[in-house]
């Protein structure tokens, strides 16, 4: 029996938005932490990946069907866990075996049952700047982090998992759309303005460039760290091609390569 292993990331695919026309190729799109204005496909947020038996599973929120889903890696098959009619879970991570998700609009912090999709409200986040875009758990230091952005700046907070209370750590002049923490307590952030991966200081929130992803990033997406296999993944949305895909991000060579299970 394999040891259970997991990590979380947000996955941005394509979104079905009734009445919203697709952007014109070549048109400059303003950076946005919200949903991609695309005419077909699906958009997944709040994705987490967990080893179960022989399969690595990702858990996500699918805004197209308002469902909590799982995604097989590397195959990419999506399975619906529950449809709850909710609108936008934008961030999440596992803390031990417990999955947490953050609601983009209500700012609610929820505990999620991965078998049924049932949600339990832990608390409502208040007093943050911008909108919640990332959540990560530091296993080494037993600390959960929330990041929010108003596109011009991002704000890093420590978050209390019992009541969703937050303490500001610091800010950086980037639009961090997602964060992830490795087993050594290193925090990574993905910026949708510079299209780059950064390391983020958990002491003051400052960001240092790691390198470009090589993808024209925009809209909701995320990164997540596979703590057992030592891999950083990203579910990236390419604003130039209007495709979402699952990528493995190499923090040593500073490149983003499409994963074998690339989905669109």
CSV table of C-alpha atoms in Angstrom, one decimal:
chain,number,residue,atom,x,y,z
A,1,UNK,CA,0.0,0.0,0.0
A,2,UNK,CA,1.5,3.3,-1.0
A,3,UNK,CA,1.9,6.1,1.5
A,4,UNK,CA,-0.8,8.8,1.0
A,5,UNK,CA,0.8,11.9,-0.4
A,6,UNK,CA,-0.8,15.1,-1.6
A,7,UNK,CA,-0.4,18.7,-2.6
A,8,UNK,CA,-2.7,21.5,-3.6
A,9,UNK,CA,-2.9,23.8,-6.5
A,10,UNK,CA,-5.5,25.8,-8.3
A,11,UNK,CA,-6.2,24.8,-11.8
A,12,UNK,CA,-7.4,27.3,-14.4
A,13,UNK,CA,-9.1,25.8,-17.5
A,14,UNK,CA,-11.5,27.5,-19.9
A,15,UNK,CA,-14.8,28.9,-18.6
A,16,UNK,CA,-18.2,28.9,-20.2
A,17,UNK,CA,-19.7,32.3,-19.7
A,18,UNK,CA,-23.1,32.9,-21.3
A,19,UNK,CA,-23.3,36.1,-23.2
A,20,UNK,CA,-19.6,36.9,-23.0
A,21,UNK,CA,-17.7,37.0,-26.2
A,22,UNK,CA,-14.2,35.8,-26.5
A,23,UNK,CA,-11.3,38.3,-26.6
A,24,UNK,CA,-10.0,39.2,-30.0
A,25,UNK,CA,-6.6,37.8,-30.8
A,26,UNK,CA,-4.0,40.6,-30.6
A,27,UNK,CA,-6.2,42.6,-28.2
A,28,UNK,CA,-4.4,43.7,-25.0
A,29,UNK,CA,-6.2,42.1,-22.0
A,30,UNK,CA,-5.9,43.7,-18.6
A,31,UNK,CA,-4.7,41.4,-15.9
A,32,UNK,CA,-7.5,39.8,-13.9
A,33,UNK,CA,-7.6,37.4,-10.9
A,34,UNK,CA,-11.1,36.3,-11.9
A,35,UNK,CA,-12.6,34.0,-14.4
A,36,UNK,CA,-11.5,33.8,-18.1
A,37,UNK,CA,-14.0,35.2,-20.5
A,38,UNK,CA,-14.1,32.3,-22.9
A,39,UNK,CA,-17.0,30.9,-24.9
A,40,UNK,CA,-16.4,27.2,-24.3
A,41,UNK,CA,-14.6,24.7,-22.1
A,42,UNK,CA,-14.3,24.7,-18.3
A,43,UNK,CA,-12.4,26.6,-15.6
A,44,UNK,CA,-11.1,24.8,-12.5
A,45,UNK,CA,-10.0,26.6,-9.3
A,46,UNK,CA,-8.8,25.5,-6.0
A,47,UNK,CA,-7.0,22.4,-7.1
A,48,UNK,CA,-5.3,20.0,-4.8
A,49,UNK,CA,-3.4,16.8,-5.6
A,50,UNK,CA,-3.3,13.6,-3.5
A,51,UNK,CA,-1.9,10.1,-4.0
A,52,UNK,CA,-4.5,7.4,-3.8
A,53,UNK,CA,-3.5,3.8,-4.4
A,54,UNK,CA,-1.7,3.9,-7.8
A,55,UNK,CA,-3.2,7.2,-9.0
A,56,UNK,CA,-2.3,10.8,-8.2
A,57,UNK,CA,-5.5,12.8,-7.9
A,58,UNK,CA,-6.0,16.5,-8.0
A,59,UNK,CA,-9.1,18.2,-6.4
A,60,UNK,CA,-10.5,21.3,-7.8
A,61,UNK,CA,-13.5,23.6,-8.1
A,62,UNK,CA,-15.0,23.7,-11.6
A,63,UNK,CA,-16.7,27.0,-12.2
A,64,UNK,CA,-18.4,25.8,-15.4
A,65,UNK,CA,-20.5,23.2,-13.6
A,66,UNK,CA,-20.3,24.7,-10.1
A,67,UNK,CA,-18.8,21.4,-8.9
A,68,UNK,CA,-16.0,20.0,-6.8
A,69,UNK,CA,-14.1,17.6,-9.0
A,70,UNK,CA,-11.0,15.4,-9.1
A,71,UNK,CA,-8.5,15.2,-11.8
A,72,UNK,CA,-6.3,12.1,-12.5
A,73,UNK,CA,-2.6,12.8,-13.1
A,74,UNK,CA,-1.1,12.2,-15.7
A,75,UNK,CA,-4.2,11.1,-17.6
A,76,UNK,CA,-6.2,14.2,-17.0
A,77,UNK,CA,-9.6,12.6,-16.6
A,78,UNK,CA,-12.0,14.7,-14.5
A,79,UNK,CA,-14.5,13.2,-12.1
A,80,UNK,CA,-17.3,15.1,-10.4
A,81,UNK,CA,-17.5,14.7,-6.6
A,82,UNK,CA,-20.4,17.1,-6.0
A,83,UNK,CA,-22.4,19.9,-7.5
A,84,UNK,CA,-23.4,22.5,-5.0
A,85,UNK,CA,-24.3,25.5,-7.1
A,86,UNK,CA,-21.6,27.6,-5.5
A,87,UNK,CA,-19.8,30.2,-7.6
A,88,UNK,CA,-16.1,30.5,-7.2
A,89,UNK,CA,-13.6,28.7,-4.9
A,90,UNK,CA,-10.3,30.5,-5.7
A,91,UNK,CA,-7.8,28.9,-3.4
A,92,UNK,CA,-7.0,25.9,-1.2
A,93,UNK,CA,-4.6,23.4,0.2
A,94,UNK,CA,-4.4,20.3,2.4
A,95,UNK,CA,-3.6,20.6,6.0
A,96,UNK,CA,-2.8,17.0,7.0
A,97,UNK,CA,-5.6,15.1,5.4
A,98,UNK,CA,-8.0,18.0,5.6
A,99,UNK,CA,-8.8,20.0,2.5
A,100,UNK,CA,-9.4,23.7,2.9
A,101,UNK,CA,-10.9,26.0,0.2
A,102,UNK,CA,-11.4,29.8,0.1
A,103,UNK,CA,-14.4,31.4,-1.5
A,104,UNK,CA,-13.5,34.3,-3.8
A,105,UNK,CA,-16.6,36.4,-3.2
A,106,UNK,CA,-17.7,35.6,0.3
A,107,UNK,CA,-14.1,35.2,1.7
A,108,UNK,CA,-15.3,32.1,3.5
A,109,UNK,CA,-12.7,29.5,4.6
A,110,UNK,CA,-14.2,26.1,4.2
A,111,UNK,CA,-13.2,22.5,5.2
A,112,UNK,CA,-14.0,20.2,2.4
A,113,UNK,CA,-14.9,16.5,2.5
A,114,UNK,CA,-13.1,15.0,-0.5
A,115,UNK,CA,-15.4,12.0,-0.6
A,116,UNK,CA,-18.7,13.9,-0.7
A,117,UNK,CA,-17.7,17.5,-1.4
A,118,UNK,CA,-19.6,18.7,1.7
A,119,UNK,CA,-18.4,22.0,3.0
A,120,UNK,CA,-18.1,23.2,6.6
A,121,UNK,CA,-17.4,26.9,7.2
A,122,UNK,CA,-14.4,27.5,9.5
A,123,UNK,CA,-14.8,31.2,9.4
A,124,UNK,CA,-15.1,34.3,7.2
A,125,UNK,CA,-11.9,36.2,6.3
A,126,UNK,CA,-12.1,39.9,6.9
A,127,UNK,CA,-9.8,42.9,6.8
A,128,UNK,CA,-7.8,41.9,3.7
A,129,UNK,CA,-6.9,44.1,0.7
A,130,UNK,CA,-7.9,42.9,-2.7
A,131,UNK,CA,-9.4,39.5,-3.4
A,132,UNK,CA,-8.2,36.1,-2.0
A,133,UNK,CA,-6.2,34.4,-4.7
A,134,UNK,CA,-4.0,31.8,-3.0
A,135,UNK,CA,-3.8,29.6,0.1
A,136,UNK,CA,-0.9,27.4,1.2
A,137,UNK,CA,0.1,25.3,4.2
A,138,UNK,CA,3.7,25.2,5.5
A,139,UNK,CA,4.1,21.7,6.9
A,140,UNK,CA,7.6,22.4,8.4
A,141,UNK,CA,6.4,25.4,10.5
A,142,UNK,CA,2.7,24.4,10.9
A,143,UNK,CA,1.6,27.7,9.4
A,144,UNK,CA,-1.1,28.5,6.9
A,145,UNK,CA,-0.9,31.4,4.5
A,146,UNK,CA,-3.4,33.4,2.5
A,147,UNK,CA,-2.5,35.8,-0.3
A,148,UNK,CA,-4.8,38.4,-1.9
A,149,UNK,CA,-4.3,40.7,-4.8
A,150,UNK,CA,-5.7,43.9,-6.3
A,151,UNK,CA,-3.4,43.3,-9.3
A,152,UNK,CA,-1.1,46.3,-8.5
A,153,UNK,CA,0.0,44.6,-5.2
A,154,UNK,CA,-0.3,41.3,-3.4
A,155,UNK,CA,-0.7,40.9,0.3
A,156,UNK,CA,0.5,37.9,2.3
A,157,UNK,CA,-1.2,36.9,5.6
A,158,UNK,CA,-0.9,34.2,8.1
A,159,UNK,CA,-4.4,32.7,8.6
A,160,UNK,CA,-5.9,31.0,11.6
A,161,UNK,CA,-7.6,27.7,10.5
A,162,UNK,CA,-10.0,27.7,13.4
A,163,UNK,CA,-11.6,31.1,12.8
A,164,UNK,CA,-10.1,32.5,9.6
A,165,UNK,CA,-8.5,35.4,11.4
A,166,UNK,CA,-5.6,36.9,9.5
A,167,UNK,CA,-2.3,38.7,10.3
A,168,UNK,CA,-0.6,40.7,7.6
A,169,UNK,CA,3.0,39.6,6.9
A,170,UNK,CA,3.7,42.1,4.1
A,171,UNK,CA,3.1,43.0,0.5
A,172,UNK,CA,4.8,43.0,-2.9
A,173,UNK,CA,4.2,44.9,-6.1
A,174,UNK,CA,3.0,41.8,-8.0
A,175,UNK,CA,-0.3,40.1,-8.9
A,176,UNK,CA,0.2,36.8,-7.2
A,177,UNK,CA,-2.6,34.5,-8.4
A,178,UNK,CA,-1.5,31.4,-6.4
A,179,UNK,CA,1.0,30.3,-3.8
A,180,UNK,CA,2.6,27.0,-2.8
A,181,UNK,CA,4.9,25.8,0.0
A,182,UNK,CA,7.4,23.0,-0.1
A,183,UNK,CA,8.6,20.7,2.7
A,184,UNK,CA,11.3,23.2,3.8
A,185,UNK,CA,8.9,26.1,4.3
A,186,UNK,CA,9.9,27.8,1.1
A,187,UNK,CA,6.9,29.8,-0.3
A,188,UNK,CA,6.4,30.2,-4.1
A,189,UNK,CA,4.1,32.7,-5.9
A,190,UNK,CA,2.9,33.0,-9.5
A,191,UNK,CA,2.5,36.5,-10.9
A,192,UNK,CA,0.0,37.0,-13.8
A,193,UNK,CA,1.5,40.4,-14.8
A,194,UNK,CA,5.1,39.5,-15.3
A,195,UNK,CA,4.2,35.8,-16.1
A,196,UNK,CA,6.9,34.7,-13.7
A,197,UNK,CA,7.5,32.5,-10.7
A,198,UNK,CA,8.8,34.1,-7.5
A,199,UNK,CA,9.9,33.1,-4.0
A,200,UNK,CA,8.1,34.9,-1.3
A,201,UNK,CA,9.5,35.8,2.1
A,202,UNK,CA,7.4,34.5,5.0
A,203,UNK,CA,9.0,37.2,7.2
A,204,UNK,CA,8.0,40.3,5.3
A,205,UNK,CA,6.1,39.2,2.2
A,206,UNK,CA,8.7,40.5,-0.3
A,207,UNK,CA,9.1,38.6,-3.6
A,208,UNK,CA,12.3,37.6,-5.4
A,209,UNK,CA,12.2,36.5,-9.0
A,210,UNK,CA,13.0,32.8,-9.8
A,211,UNK,CA,12.2,33.0,-13.6
A,212,UNK,CA,9.7,33.4,-16.4
A,213,UNK,CA,7.1,30.6,-17.0
A,214,UNK,CA,7.2,31.3,-20.7
A,215,UNK,CA,3.4,31.4,-20.7
A,216,UNK,CA,1.2,34.5,-21.2
A,217,UNK,CA,-0.6,34.2,-17.9
A,218,UNK,CA,-3.9,35.8,-17.0
A,219,UNK,CA,-7.0,35.0,-15.0
A,220,UNK,CA,-7.5,32.4,-12.3
A,221,UNK,CA,-4.8,29.7,-12.0
A,222,UNK,CA,-2.5,28.3,-9.3
A,223,UNK,CA,0.5,26.4,-8.3
A,224,UNK,CA,0.9,23.5,-5.9
A,225,UNK,CA,3.8,21.6,-4.4
A,226,UNK,CA,3.9,17.8,-4.4
A,227,UNK,CA,5.7,17.4,-1.1
A,228,UNK,CA,6.4,13.7,-1.4
A,229,UNK,CA,7.9,13.8,-4.9
A,230,UNK,CA,9.4,17.3,-4.7
A,231,UNK,CA,7.7,18.7,-7.7
A,232,UNK,CA,6.0,22.1,-8.3
A,233,UNK,CA,3.0,22.0,-10.6
A,234,UNK,CA,1.0,24.8,-12.1
A,235,UNK,CA,-2.4,24.9,-13.7
A,236,UNK,CA,-1.7,27.7,-16.1
A,237,UNK,CA,-4.0,29.7,-18.4
A,238,UNK,CA,-2.4,30.9,-21.6
A,239,UNK,CA,-4.0,34.2,-22.5
A,240,UNK,CA,-2.5,34.1,-26.0
A,241,UNK,CA,-3.9,30.7,-27.0
A,242,UNK,CA,-7.0,30.7,-24.7
A,243,UNK,CA,-5.9,27.3,-23.4
A,244,UNK,CA,-5.5,26.0,-19.8
A,245,UNK,CA,-3.0,23.3,-19.1
A,246,UNK,CA,-1.3,21.4,-16.3
A,247,UNK,CA,2.5,22.2,-16.2
A,248,UNK,CA,5.4,21.0,-14.1
A,249,UNK,CA,7.5,24.0,-13.0
A,250,UNK,CA,11.2,23.5,-12.6
A,251,UNK,CA,12.5,25.8,-9.9
A,252,UNK,CA,16.1,24.8,-10.7
A,253,UNK,CA,16.1,25.5,-14.4
A,254,UNK,CA,13.4,28.1,-14.2
A,255,UNK,CA,11.2,26.7,-16.9
A,256,UNK,CA,7.6,25.7,-17.3
A,257,UNK,CA,7.0,22.5,-19.3
A,258,UNK,CA,3.6,21.2,-20.3
A,259,UNK,CA,2.9,18.0,-18.3
A,260,UNK,CA,2.1,14.7,-20.0
A,261,UNK,CA,-1.5,15.2,-19.0
A,262,UNK,CA,-1.9,18.6,-20.7
A,263,UNK,CA,-5.6,19.4,-20.8
A,264,UNK,CA,-7.5,22.1,-22.7
